[in-house]
Amino acid sequence: MQTGAAGSGLGPGVEFDRIRSLLEQARVSLPSHVRVGPGDDAAVVEGTSLVVSTDLSVEDVHFRRDWVTPEEIGFRAVSAALSDLAAMAASPLGVLVSVALPASEGTRTWDELGAGVASACERAHAPLVGGDLSASPGPLVLDVTVLGQAASPVLRSGAVPGDEIWVTGALGGSGGAVRLWEEGLQPPEELRQSYAHPTPRIAEARWLARQGDLHALIDLSDGLQGDAAHLAAASDVEVTLDLFRLPVHPRLRGLFGERVATELALTGGEDYELCFAAPPGSVEGHAAAFPGEFGVDLTRVGTVGAGSGVYLRARPGEAGRRTDTGAFDHFAGDASE
Amino acid sequence: MQTGAAGSGLGPGVEFDRIRSLLEQARVSLPSHVRVGPGDDAAVVEGTSLVVSTDLSVEDVHFRRDWVTPEEIGFRAVSAALSDLAAMAASPLGVLVSVALPASEGTRTWDELGAGVASACERAHAPLVGGDLSASPGPLVLDVTVLGQAASPVLRSGAVPGDEIWVTGALGGSGGAVRLWEEGLQPPEELRQSYAHPTPRIAEARWLARQGDLHALIDLSDGLQGDAAHLAAASDVEVTLDLFRLPVHPRLRGLFGERVATELALTGGEDYELCFAAPPGSVEGHAAAFPGEFGVDLTRVGTVGAGSGVYLRARPGEAGRRTDTGAFDHFAGDASE
């Protein structure tokens, strides 16, 4: 479950607490079918292995029409939603896509948007099972609901002190593209693709779950620092991230310099990579096989301790400095250049 | 599954075929998990008894802010979506609500909207299991996804020649309210409530399914004439509706006269009552118990024959006159005054 506007740096911020309070209010008064409630990446419907999540994409909040094509808007919205299934190590059962399309748009926009939706569904082996279409008197709005199944969904809440924190792939590519667009520049194609065609790590999550102990799992939609804070809060632990270990997207350092590249990898958001906690030494043995299976790296980026919040270490052996969620400026001086 | 803009008489029309073609395109190329595909009121996920549907509500397309309060917008959007579960005789498992809220709106709008969402969920015994919230740079947009289960979902496609056509409740109240608003008038409270607080007939549908032979079932979102045409097309039969039998909302004749009242009952839309086909004589026996159970009538309004399309009879014994879907003007002369 996403809460809008996070990570992209676009538009007004949205209070996460608002939707949560609505969900809590409605659940309290009802015979609950919800096993794992809202607040994790997706909800699990009680008595079933059904995992569900929904994800809005709003023009000029989550994307801009001068940044991405209609195909990319459709692909990206569906992939971002499917990433919530990956974050539970669930396998997709179906996708529903609702589109409010500006009345001025022609059939071509719709066809391209639909091609992106279909392509993202196909790549994730997730059938499109329903949808709705309406005219919009304003922005283009997509809402994507994903259904999956997971006999043993992996939650955010299972990390314990001593665990290692790992991530898939490279970080900051999507945020780097947004940063350049916001400066009126065209990002290089590799960064552009990170934003426009993210890969929900569905197969990767299931593979990792099969290898052994995934204590806690989350997908990186808000950025590593913010999502590590979610994982830490849900697990009631503290997470220390090693800035010198981050798998910074290879194009970022040359474009932005070390400091900003690290910032983007840490807080850029919308990479849709996985972040997970696992017992010490448990991942090392199969981490070498991961790139061969999936074409991306598996990187250890931190550790779990007793406490709360997220700490950052700029150098090995250094004591971590506590951060406030999402506020990179609070520790900017620590990023080595 | 709804396709936007239908029934309300608001905004630009939307092509039903567009979303359908997208769904068909995506399904063709995929290993399909869909047992009952898009095109019925909801989809049934293969290998499960899971029924899913999604339903957009867009400001100035499906509702206007000067017609309804935020509470009513929330209540109505959720109830309309839940009606798709009723239309399959499914029981609710959960509801997901995504809201794109204009940035200018305060906390109060959100609180009221949330109260309407929670109230509609509670009345239908449908837990809210997830959602998303975003700022909107334009209209207020709600997208509601409903999950239900039905071991034996009742489809649109099972009507056979000889069946009777029945409806629950009174028709045209919602359309009557819209008609008055569009003329700049305030509808009387009863009509206003028909529009603002519709009742998804979930318990009614399950009760009817338990009583015996429901051959085909649909909910009345587009209006009886339009939805009967959907049922006829899906079942490959013709439906004849008896205008003189319609359970016209009791406030309509006094406000609009006989002709317009009949038109509203036939094409007004968004009543969210049920329409079903059942073998001759099979419903009569328990129709008398229905009002005592649910507080609304069960009314026989037509018959099923071999053929295609929808025919209207203004008087008993008269031959029906064929209609084109949704175009009341084509047969307006037939409505008795």
XYZ file of C-alpha atoms in Angstrom:
674
model
C 0.000 0.000 0.000
C 1.407 3.342 -1.016
C 0.324 6.727 0.159
C 0.887 8.895 -2.811
C 3.355 11.615 -3.706
C 6.151 9.862 -1.871
C 9.541 9.839 -3.441
C 8.842 11.589 -6.697
C 9.457 15.028 -5.253
C 6.359 16.234 -7.071
C 3.363 18.090 -5.780
C 2.166 18.608 -2.257
C 3.047 16.012 0.327
C 0.361 13.747 1.643
C -0.120 12.700 5.202
C 0.342 8.991 5.552
C -1.590 9.112 8.800
C -4.749 10.253 7.098
C -5.432 7.104 5.144
C -4.207 4.998 8.023
C -6.624 6.620 10.441
C -9.459 5.967 8.006
C -8.469 2.345 7.707
C -8.168 1.954 11.447
C -11.463 3.670 12.051
C -13.261 1.413 9.619
C -11.635 -1.757 10.861
C -12.311 -1.172 14.522
C -16.029 -1.153 14.004
C -16.166 -4.200 11.796
C -15.822 -7.932 12.040
C -12.318 -7.945 10.631
C -11.279 -10.237 7.845
C -7.868 -8.647 7.782
C -5.045 -10.778 9.049
C -2.210 -8.407 8.308
C -3.671 -4.966 8.438
C -3.028 -1.896 6.396
C 0.382 -0.496 7.216
C 2.348 -3.292 5.645
C 2.912 -3.178 1.900
C -0.314 -5.023 1.294
C -3.148 -6.490 3.319
C -3.742 -10.203 3.720
C -7.398 -11.199 3.788
C -8.132 -13.382 6.791
C -8.774 -17.048 6.237
C -7.102 -16.851 2.834
C -3.646 -16.489 1.371
C -4.951 -13.493 -0.577
C -2.755 -10.391 -0.593
C -4.178 -7.096 -1.887
C -2.900 -3.584 -2.419
C -3.870 -0.481 -4.371
C -1.749 2.319 -5.769
C -2.675 5.696 -7.273
C -0.736 7.467 -10.036
C -1.846 11.051 -10.567
C -0.610 13.336 -13.333
C 1.532 16.206 -11.992
C 1.763 14.467 -8.614
C 3.365 11.119 -9.440
C 4.419 11.810 -13.015
C 4.499 14.530 -15.628
C 3.325 14.153 -19.184
C 6.450 15.870 -20.495
C 8.622 13.292 -18.722
C 7.033 10.051 -19.827
C 4.970 8.673 -22.685
C 1.491 7.206 -22.152
C 3.009 3.734 -22.581
C 5.460 4.447 -19.792
C 2.744 5.896 -17.554
C 0.770 2.671 -17.868
C 3.796 0.424 -17.468
C 5.096 2.320 -14.458
C 1.772 2.492 -12.616
C 1.219 -1.249 -12.917
C 4.821 -2.121 -12.042
C 4.777 0.117 -8.959
C 1.606 -1.572 -7.747
C 2.969 -5.054 -8.433
C 6.021 -4.138 -6.379
C 3.755 -4.250 -3.311
C 3.185 -7.941 -4.031
C 6.938 -8.451 -4.344
C 7.295 -6.763 -0.962
C 5.222 -9.573 0.583
C 6.929 -12.324 -1.447
C 3.505 -12.952 -2.999
C 2.793 -14.239 -6.486
C 0.366 -12.253 -8.651
C -3.193 -13.466 -9.212
C -4.555 -10.474 -11.039
C -4.470 -6.754 -11.709
C -7.321 -4.238 -11.944
C -6.651 -0.883 -13.599
C -8.910 2.157 -13.360
C -8.169 5.106 -15.612
C -9.655 8.597 -15.525
C -8.636 9.962 -18.913
C -8.795 13.682 -19.793
C -11.666 14.193 -22.200
C -9.328 15.946 -24.619
C -7.215 12.810 -25.066
C -7.583 10.776 -28.208
C -7.765 7.068 -28.774
C -4.018 6.992 -29.331
C -3.224 7.980 -25.743
C -5.515 5.262 -24.516
C -4.030 2.670 -26.836
C -0.496 3.521 -25.730
C -1.449 3.577 -22.069
C -3.141 0.218 -22.504
C -0.077 -1.202 -24.219
C 2.033 -0.190 -21.217
C -0.449 -1.732 -18.808
C -0.567 -4.956 -20.811
C 3.215 -5.094 -21.118
C 3.784 -4.672 -17.367
C 1.153 -7.341 -16.636
C 2.712 -9.726 -19.092
C 6.256 -9.265 -17.805
C 5.071 -10.069 -14.284
C 2.802 -12.942 -15.397
C -0.088 -11.071 -13.807
C -3.360 -11.254 -15.744
C -5.443 -8.102 -16.091
C -8.785 -9.183 -14.629
C -10.756 -5.973 -14.494
C -10.815 -2.248 -14.729
C -12.802 0.895 -15.118
C -12.571 3.845 -17.461
C -13.934 7.328 -17.025
C -13.502 10.739 -18.508
C -11.525 13.123 -16.298
C -12.154 16.869 -16.249
C -8.617 17.280 -14.932
C -5.484 15.182 -14.751
C -4.879 11.678 -15.968
C -5.387 9.371 -12.978
C -4.580 5.673 -12.773
C -5.418 3.455 -9.846
C -3.985 -0.039 -9.913
C -5.152 -2.788 -7.571
C -3.087 -5.950 -7.355
C -4.168 -9.328 -6.041
C -1.680 -11.981 -5.096
C -1.289 -15.053 -3.024
C 1.286 -15.903 -0.416
C 0.957 -18.861 1.886
C 3.565 -17.233 4.128
C 3.690 -13.527 3.333
C 6.907 -11.835 4.449
C 6.083 -8.726 6.464
C 7.973 -5.582 7.415
C 7.785 -6.485 11.045
C 10.053 -9.513 11.502
C 13.537 -7.985 11.717
C 15.479 -8.763 14.909
C 18.711 -7.330 16.339
C 21.722 -8.928 14.681
C 20.056 -9.236 11.252
C 21.737 -7.936 8.145
C 20.009 -5.498 5.788
C 20.280 -6.282 2.079
C 18.989 -4.670 -1.094
C 18.526 -5.830 -4.673
C 19.736 -3.907 -7.694
C 21.136 -0.386 -7.939
C 19.636 2.584 -6.136
C 18.910 6.169 -7.070
C 18.403 5.828 -10.821
C 14.779 6.869 -10.719
C 15.456 9.744 -8.341
C 18.343 10.849 -10.543
C 16.062 11.055 -13.561
C 13.533 13.126 -11.609
C 16.286 15.432 -10.334
C 17.429 16.144 -13.900
C 13.898 16.669 -15.216
C 13.231 19.093 -12.396
C 16.303 21.018 -13.482
C 14.957 21.166 -17.026
C 17.420 18.572 -18.334
C 16.876 15.309 -20.164
C 18.221 12.344 -18.176
C 20.388 9.801 -19.981
C 18.422 6.809 -21.199
C 19.572 4.461 -18.409
C 18.242 6.769 -15.705
C 15.130 7.498 -17.707
C 14.403 3.774 -17.894
C 14.867 3.385 -14.137
C 11.974 5.798 -13.714
C 9.819 4.800 -16.687
C 10.199 1.015 -16.685
C 10.885 -0.199 -13.154
C 10.933 -3.933 -12.528
C 8.807 -5.221 -9.665
C 11.058 -7.804 -7.991
C 8.402 -10.506 -7.780
C 10.472 -13.475 -8.895
C 13.426 -12.201 -6.870
C 11.375 -11.992 -3.673
C 9.994 -15.478 -4.078
C 13.468 -16.843 -4.838
C 14.864 -15.171 -1.734
C 11.983 -16.502 0.371
C 12.704 -20.005 -0.908
C 16.422 -19.743 -0.044
C 15.736 -19.359 3.640
C 15.265 -16.837 6.345
C 13.708 -13.605 5.175
C 12.905 -11.970 8.497
C 11.409 -8.795 7.049
C 10.854 -7.436 3.566
C 9.830 -4.118 2.023
C 10.023 -2.584 -1.431
C 11.853 0.675 -1.996
C 9.224 3.159 -3.030
C 10.033 5.995 -0.639
C 13.807 5.580 -0.817
C 16.077 3.321 1.210
C 16.273 5.622 4.197
C 12.516 6.134 4.439
C 11.655 2.506 3.803
C 14.308 1.290 6.246
C 12.579 3.549 8.780
C 9.252 1.833 8.021
C 10.868 -1.559 8.468
C 12.555 -0.447 11.699
C 9.313 0.945 13.102
C 7.272 -2.130 12.159
C 9.921 -4.462 13.640
C 10.603 -2.257 16.700
C 14.326 -2.257 15.994
C 16.941 0.206 14.801
C 18.577 -0.037 11.390
C 22.063 1.215 10.621
C 22.816 1.846 6.948
C 26.383 1.917 5.685
C 26.578 4.715 3.120
C 29.887 3.343 1.818
C 28.194 0.060 0.868
C 25.220 1.503 -1.074
C 24.866 0.113 -4.613
C 24.646 3.581 -6.111
C 23.362 3.549 -9.698
C 26.515 3.608 -11.875
C 25.466 6.716 -13.810
C 24.895 8.908 -10.775
C 28.413 9.692 -9.553
C 29.544 11.019 -12.918
C 26.477 13.203 -13.291
C 26.005 14.473 -9.764
C 29.204 13.840 -7.792
C 29.627 11.536 -4.816
C 27.574 13.447 -2.308
C 24.426 13.893 -4.374
C 24.754 10.387 -5.846
C 24.726 8.969 -2.320
C 21.793 11.174 -1.385
C 19.844 9.960 -4.415
C 20.581 6.313 -3.647
C 19.456 6.847 -0.078
C 16.364 9.017 -0.531
C 15.566 9.178 -4.251
C 12.683 6.774 -4.074
C 10.710 4.817 -6.663
C 13.487 2.361 -7.432
C 11.134 -0.538 -6.554
C 14.060 -2.658 -5.466
C 13.725 -4.920 -2.427
C 15.137 -4.296 1.021
C 15.174 -7.153 3.497
C 16.455 -8.266 6.858
C 18.028 -11.722 7.225
C 20.044 -13.525 9.893
C 23.796 -12.849 9.812
C 25.588 -14.987 7.252
C 22.390 -16.481 5.845
C 22.422 -14.584 2.548
C 26.132 -14.604 1.766
C 26.034 -18.178 0.511
C 23.531 -17.573 -2.259
C 24.218 -13.888 -2.972
C 26.737 -14.939 -5.605
C 24.065 -16.834 -7.545
C 21.653 -13.913 -7.541
C 23.109 -11.841 -10.408
C 23.150 -14.921 -12.603
C 19.505 -15.582 -11.886
C 18.178 -12.051 -12.140
C 20.780 -9.803 -13.719
C 21.118 -7.533 -10.706
C 23.254 -7.604 -7.586
C 22.381 -8.407 -4.024
C 24.179 -6.029 -1.657
C 24.479 -5.957 2.090
C 23.930 -2.351 3.151
C 23.415 -2.409 6.881
C 22.578 -4.082 10.150
C 19.751 -4.319 12.642
C 20.161 -3.455 16.316
C 18.092 -3.033 19.425
C 16.565 0.418 19.494
C 14.562 2.475 17.053
C 15.013 4.622 13.966
C 17.606 4.702 11.204
C 21.300 5.484 11.662
C 23.791 6.242 8.909
C 27.495 5.410 8.856
C 29.673 7.248 6.363
C 32.785 5.132 7.046
C 33.484 1.640 8.394
C 33.911 1.501 12.143
C 32.231 4.862 12.652
C 29.305 5.185 15.049
C 26.052 5.709 13.149
C 24.335 9.099 13.295
C 20.612 9.093 13.793
C 18.418 10.521 11.040
C 14.905 11.799 10.790
C 12.960 9.969 8.111
C 13.392 11.357 4.655
C 15.380 14.380 5.751
C 18.703 13.888 4.033
C 19.883 17.364 4.931
C 20.136 16.383 8.575
C 23.122 14.224 7.846
C 24.390 15.602 4.569
C 27.738 16.419 6.120
C 28.348 12.740 6.698
C 28.286 11.622 3.102
C 31.879 11.258 2.035
C 32.957 13.074 -1.122
C -17.205 -3.750 -13.408
C -18.489 -0.364 -14.455
C -17.252 1.760 -17.254
C -17.690 5.258 -15.979
C -20.035 8.100 -16.766
C -22.915 5.710 -17.348
C -26.271 6.684 -16.046
C -25.480 9.947 -14.332
C -26.033 12.010 -17.424
C -22.898 13.945 -16.528
C -19.840 14.705 -18.569
C -18.654 13.171 -21.782
C -19.638 9.631 -22.559
C -17.063 6.920 -22.379
C -16.675 4.063 -24.763
C -17.295 0.789 -23.037
C -15.407 -0.954 -25.803
C -12.182 0.813 -24.962
C -11.613 -0.773 -21.595
C -12.941 -4.058 -22.844
C -10.496 -4.124 -25.725
C -7.657 -3.441 -23.313
C -8.779 -6.266 -21.090
C -9.125 -8.626 -24.005
C -5.760 -7.626 -25.421
C -4.023 -8.273 -22.120
C -5.786 -11.539 -21.452
C -5.122 -13.054 -24.828
C -1.402 -12.876 -24.360
C -1.367 -14.216 -20.837
C -1.863 -17.454 -18.992
C -5.358 -16.588 -17.865
C -6.450 -16.944 -14.296
C -9.804 -15.452 -15.115
C -12.723 -17.835 -15.030
C -15.458 -15.337 -15.728
C -13.873 -12.591 -17.700
C -14.387 -8.879 -17.730
C -17.750 -8.043 -19.196
C -19.794 -9.429 -16.359
C -20.315 -7.259 -13.291
C -17.144 -8.586 -11.744
C -14.379 -11.016 -12.613
C -13.929 -14.366 -10.901
C -10.311 -15.369 -10.381
C -9.688 -18.871 -11.669
C -9.171 -21.648 -9.186
C -10.792 -19.552 -6.474
C -14.227 -18.319 -5.476
C -12.787 -14.812 -5.490
C -14.860 -12.121 -7.193
C -13.294 -8.717 -7.908
C -14.441 -5.445 -9.397
C -13.334 -1.812 -9.462
C -15.344 1.365 -9.855
C -14.271 4.981 -10.443
C -16.124 8.039 -9.121
C -14.878 11.277 -10.640
C -16.011 14.761 -9.606
C -18.046 16.484 -12.331
C -18.363 13.195 -14.193
C -20.092 10.909 -11.686
C -21.075 13.489 -9.095
C -21.009 17.200 -8.395
C -19.826 18.780 -5.200
C -22.868 21.065 -5.086
C -25.150 18.013 -5.176
C -23.671 15.854 -2.451
C -21.616 16.197 0.711
C -18.201 14.546 1.118
C -19.844 11.942 3.379
C -22.298 11.110 0.619
C -19.552 10.990 -2.021
C -17.704 8.387 0.033
C -20.802 6.404 0.901
C -22.054 6.392 -2.666
C -18.762 5.397 -4.265
C -18.342 2.411 -1.954
C -21.991 1.343 -2.246
C -21.900 1.515 -6.038
C -18.802 -0.677 -6.098
C -20.284 -3.161 -3.637
C -23.317 -3.407 -5.876
C -21.109 -5.261 -8.347
C -20.665 -7.981 -5.727
C -24.435 -8.085 -5.219
C -24.763 -8.522 -8.976
C -22.819 -11.788 -8.704
C -24.603 -12.926 -5.503
C -21.184 -12.720 -3.839
C -20.478 -11.900 -0.204
C -17.944 -9.136 0.540
C -14.433 -9.991 1.708
C -12.936 -6.536 1.608
C -12.888 -3.055 0.125
C -9.936 -0.922 -1.040
C -10.463 2.804 -1.501
C -8.104 5.132 -3.348
C -8.717 8.857 -3.096
C -7.108 11.676 -5.077
C -8.044 14.710 -3.002
C -7.741 18.283 -4.320
C -4.816 19.947 -2.545
C -7.066 22.830 -1.518
C -9.277 20.532 0.558
C -8.943 20.531 4.296
C -8.890 17.751 6.814
C -12.629 18.124 7.280
C -13.439 17.009 3.725
C -11.250 13.972 4.221
C -12.811 13.144 7.573
C -16.321 13.377 6.147
C -15.406 11.371 3.070
C -13.826 8.748 5.307
C -16.927 8.624 7.482
C -19.040 7.889 4.389
C -16.629 5.190 3.250
C -16.615 3.601 6.706
C -20.399 3.784 6.987
C -20.982 2.102 3.613
C -18.464 -0.616 4.500
C -20.077 -1.202 7.858
C -23.614 -1.393 6.464
C -22.500 -4.040 3.987
C -20.340 -5.914 6.535
C -17.400 -5.335 4.190
C -14.105 -4.549 5.941
C -11.898 -1.821 4.531
C -8.629 -3.645 3.930
C -6.551 -1.113 2.074
C -6.354 2.132 0.226
C -4.246 4.908 -1.138
C -4.345 8.671 -0.805
C -2.856 11.286 -3.087
C -3.148 14.973 -3.710
C -5.071 15.811 -6.885
C -4.295 18.893 -8.975
C -7.834 18.631 -10.349
C -11.042 16.895 -9.384
C -11.757 14.659 -6.439
C -11.373 11.073 -7.677
C -12.306 7.905 -5.816
C -11.569 4.416 -7.032
C -13.130 1.584 -5.079
C -12.091 -2.036 -5.509
C -14.283 -4.716 -3.976
C -13.338 -8.308 -3.215
C -15.946 -10.944 -2.572
C -16.473 -14.626 -2.609
C -19.105 -16.662 -4.361
C -18.916 -20.424 -4.641
C -21.510 -20.199 -7.434
C -21.478 -16.665 -8.812
C -24.639 -15.755 -10.706
C -23.736 -14.302 -14.085
C -25.520 -12.128 -16.612
C -25.442 -14.878 -19.139
C -27.811 -17.565 -17.859
C -31.246 -16.289 -18.936
C -33.258 -18.621 -21.184
C -36.458 -18.095 -23.183
C -39.477 -18.411 -20.933
C -37.799 -16.841 -17.911
C -39.375 -13.991 -16.042
C -37.540 -10.723 -15.395
C -37.784 -9.314 -11.870
C -36.387 -6.276 -10.117
C -35.915 -5.297 -6.483
C -37.026 -1.974 -5.022
C -38.296 1.145 -6.767
C -36.710 2.574 -9.888
C -35.844 6.051 -11.079
C -35.308 7.820 -7.757
C -31.644 8.482 -8.382
C -32.253 9.599 -11.952
C -35.071 11.851 -10.756
C -32.739 13.596 -8.330
C -30.150 14.138 -11.079
C -32.823 15.479 -13.435
C -33.904 18.086 -10.864
C -30.337 19.093 -10.014
C -29.611 19.535 -13.701
C -32.602 21.878 -13.889
C -31.196 23.898 -10.992
C -33.745 22.550 -8.479
C -33.302 20.813 -5.150
C -34.773 17.305 -5.202
C -37.013 16.232 -2.322
C -35.144 14.335 0.383
C -36.410 10.889 -0.688
C -35.016 11.279 -4.198
C -31.850 12.853 -2.875
C -31.280 9.842 -0.674
C -31.809 7.475 -3.608
C -28.837 9.133 -5.257
C -26.674 9.859 -2.203
C -27.179 6.710 -0.130
C -27.968 3.782 -2.424
C -28.158 0.314 -0.897
C -26.112 -2.400 -2.568
C -28.471 -5.386 -2.554
C -25.933 -7.860 -1.232
C -28.093 -9.645 1.327
C -31.025 -9.588 -1.088
C -29.009 -11.247 -3.864
C -27.740 -13.987 -1.595
C -31.251 -14.579 -0.237
C -32.621 -14.839 -3.777
C -29.831 -17.217 -4.769
C -30.668 -19.420 -1.778
C -34.378 -19.522 -2.677
C -33.741 -21.262 -5.948
C -33.188 -20.648 -9.595
C -31.504 -17.383 -10.378
C -30.698 -17.869 -14.056
C -29.079 -14.490 -14.581
C -28.429 -11.455 -12.412
C -27.256 -7.880 -12.941
C -27.342 -4.678 -10.892
C -29.049 -1.589 -12.236
C -26.312 0.950 -12.718
C -27.062 2.031 -16.282
C -30.851 1.934 -15.935
C -33.231 -0.981 -16.404
C -33.384 -0.698 -20.177
C -29.633 -0.551 -20.617
C -28.871 -3.254 -18.084
C -31.599 -5.517 -19.483
C -29.840 -5.088 -22.828
C -26.557 -6.209 -21.231
C -28.301 -9.234 -19.748
C -30.005 -10.036 -23.060
C -26.732 -9.754 -24.975
C -24.781 -11.872 -22.477
C -27.522 -14.537 -22.458
C -28.175 -14.359 -26.204
C -31.900 -13.832 -25.673
C -34.414 -11.021 -26.041
C -35.996 -9.299 -23.069
C -39.429 -7.699 -23.143
C -40.093 -5.123 -20.423
C -43.671 -4.223 -19.439
C -43.707 -0.477 -18.828
C -47.038 -0.780 -17.006
C -45.459 -3.051 -14.408
C -42.408 -0.919 -13.564
C -42.023 -0.136 -9.848
C -41.660 3.587 -10.499
C -40.326 5.490 -7.483
C -43.450 6.845 -5.726
C -42.276 10.469 -5.811
C -41.666 10.612 -9.544
C -45.169 10.735 -11.036
C -46.195 13.719 -8.943
C -43.045 15.632 -9.808
C -42.581 14.734 -13.465
C -45.836 13.258 -14.794
C -46.392 9.716 -15.993
C -44.289 9.831 -19.131
C -41.097 11.234 -17.630
C -41.539 9.137 -14.470
C -41.610 6.002 -16.629
C -38.624 7.211 -18.602
C -36.657 7.791 -15.389
C -37.551 4.354 -14.032
C -36.451 2.796 -17.304
C -33.286 4.740 -18.081
C -32.453 6.904 -15.049
C -29.655 4.662 -13.869
C -27.697 4.390 -10.628
C -30.540 2.860 -8.634
C -28.303 -0.113 -7.767
C -31.327 -2.384 -7.512
C -31.101 -5.945 -8.801
C -32.551 -7.269 -12.048
C -32.726 -11.012 -12.546
C -34.097 -13.753 -14.750
C -35.784 -16.774 -13.157
C -37.908 -19.680 -14.402
C -41.635 -18.934 -14.739
C -43.468 -19.232 -11.432
C -40.323 -19.818 -9.418
C -40.216 -16.427 -7.713
C -43.935 -15.859 -7.086
C -43.932 -18.162 -4.058
C -41.365 -16.212 -2.073
C -41.906 -12.730 -3.508
C -44.439 -12.057 -0.755
C -41.821 -12.662 1.937
C -39.294 -10.332 0.333
C -40.624 -6.973 1.571
C -40.783 -8.334 5.119
C -37.175 -9.427 4.892
C -35.703 -6.397 3.175
C -38.206 -3.536 3.248
C -38.489 -3.294 -0.524
C -40.670 -4.991 -3.112
C -39.869 -7.654 -5.635
C -41.598 -6.906 -8.924
C -41.958 -8.892 -12.109
C -41.302 -6.480 -14.968
C -40.851 -8.611 -18.041
C -40.124 -11.830 -19.842
C -37.338 -13.511 -21.770
C -37.779 -14.791 -25.313
C -35.736 -16.229 -28.131
C -34.097 -13.439 -30.088
C -31.996 -10.449 -29.143
C -32.311 -6.962 -27.746
C -34.862 -5.271 -25.512
C -38.538 -4.738 -26.360
C -40.971 -2.503 -24.489
C -44.698 -3.021 -24.022
C -46.769 -0.030 -22.949
C -49.949 -2.070 -22.377
C -50.792 -5.706 -21.590
C -51.297 -7.864 -24.655
C -49.507 -5.398 -26.913
C -46.616 -6.558 -29.065
C -43.315 -5.178 -27.786
C -41.484 -2.509 -29.741
C -37.761 -2.919 -30.121
C -35.470 -0.307 -28.597
C -31.934 0.756 -29.068
C -30.005 0.614 -25.816
C -30.360 3.674 -23.685
C -32.247 5.694 -26.270
C -35.565 6.332 -24.615
C -36.631 8.798 -27.290
C -36.927 5.955 -29.775
C -39.991 4.644 -27.998
C -41.174 7.639 -26.026
C -44.513 7.583 -27.820
C -45.229 4.190 -26.303
C -45.162 5.275 -22.691
C -48.755 5.688 -21.637
C -49.747 8.976 -19.993
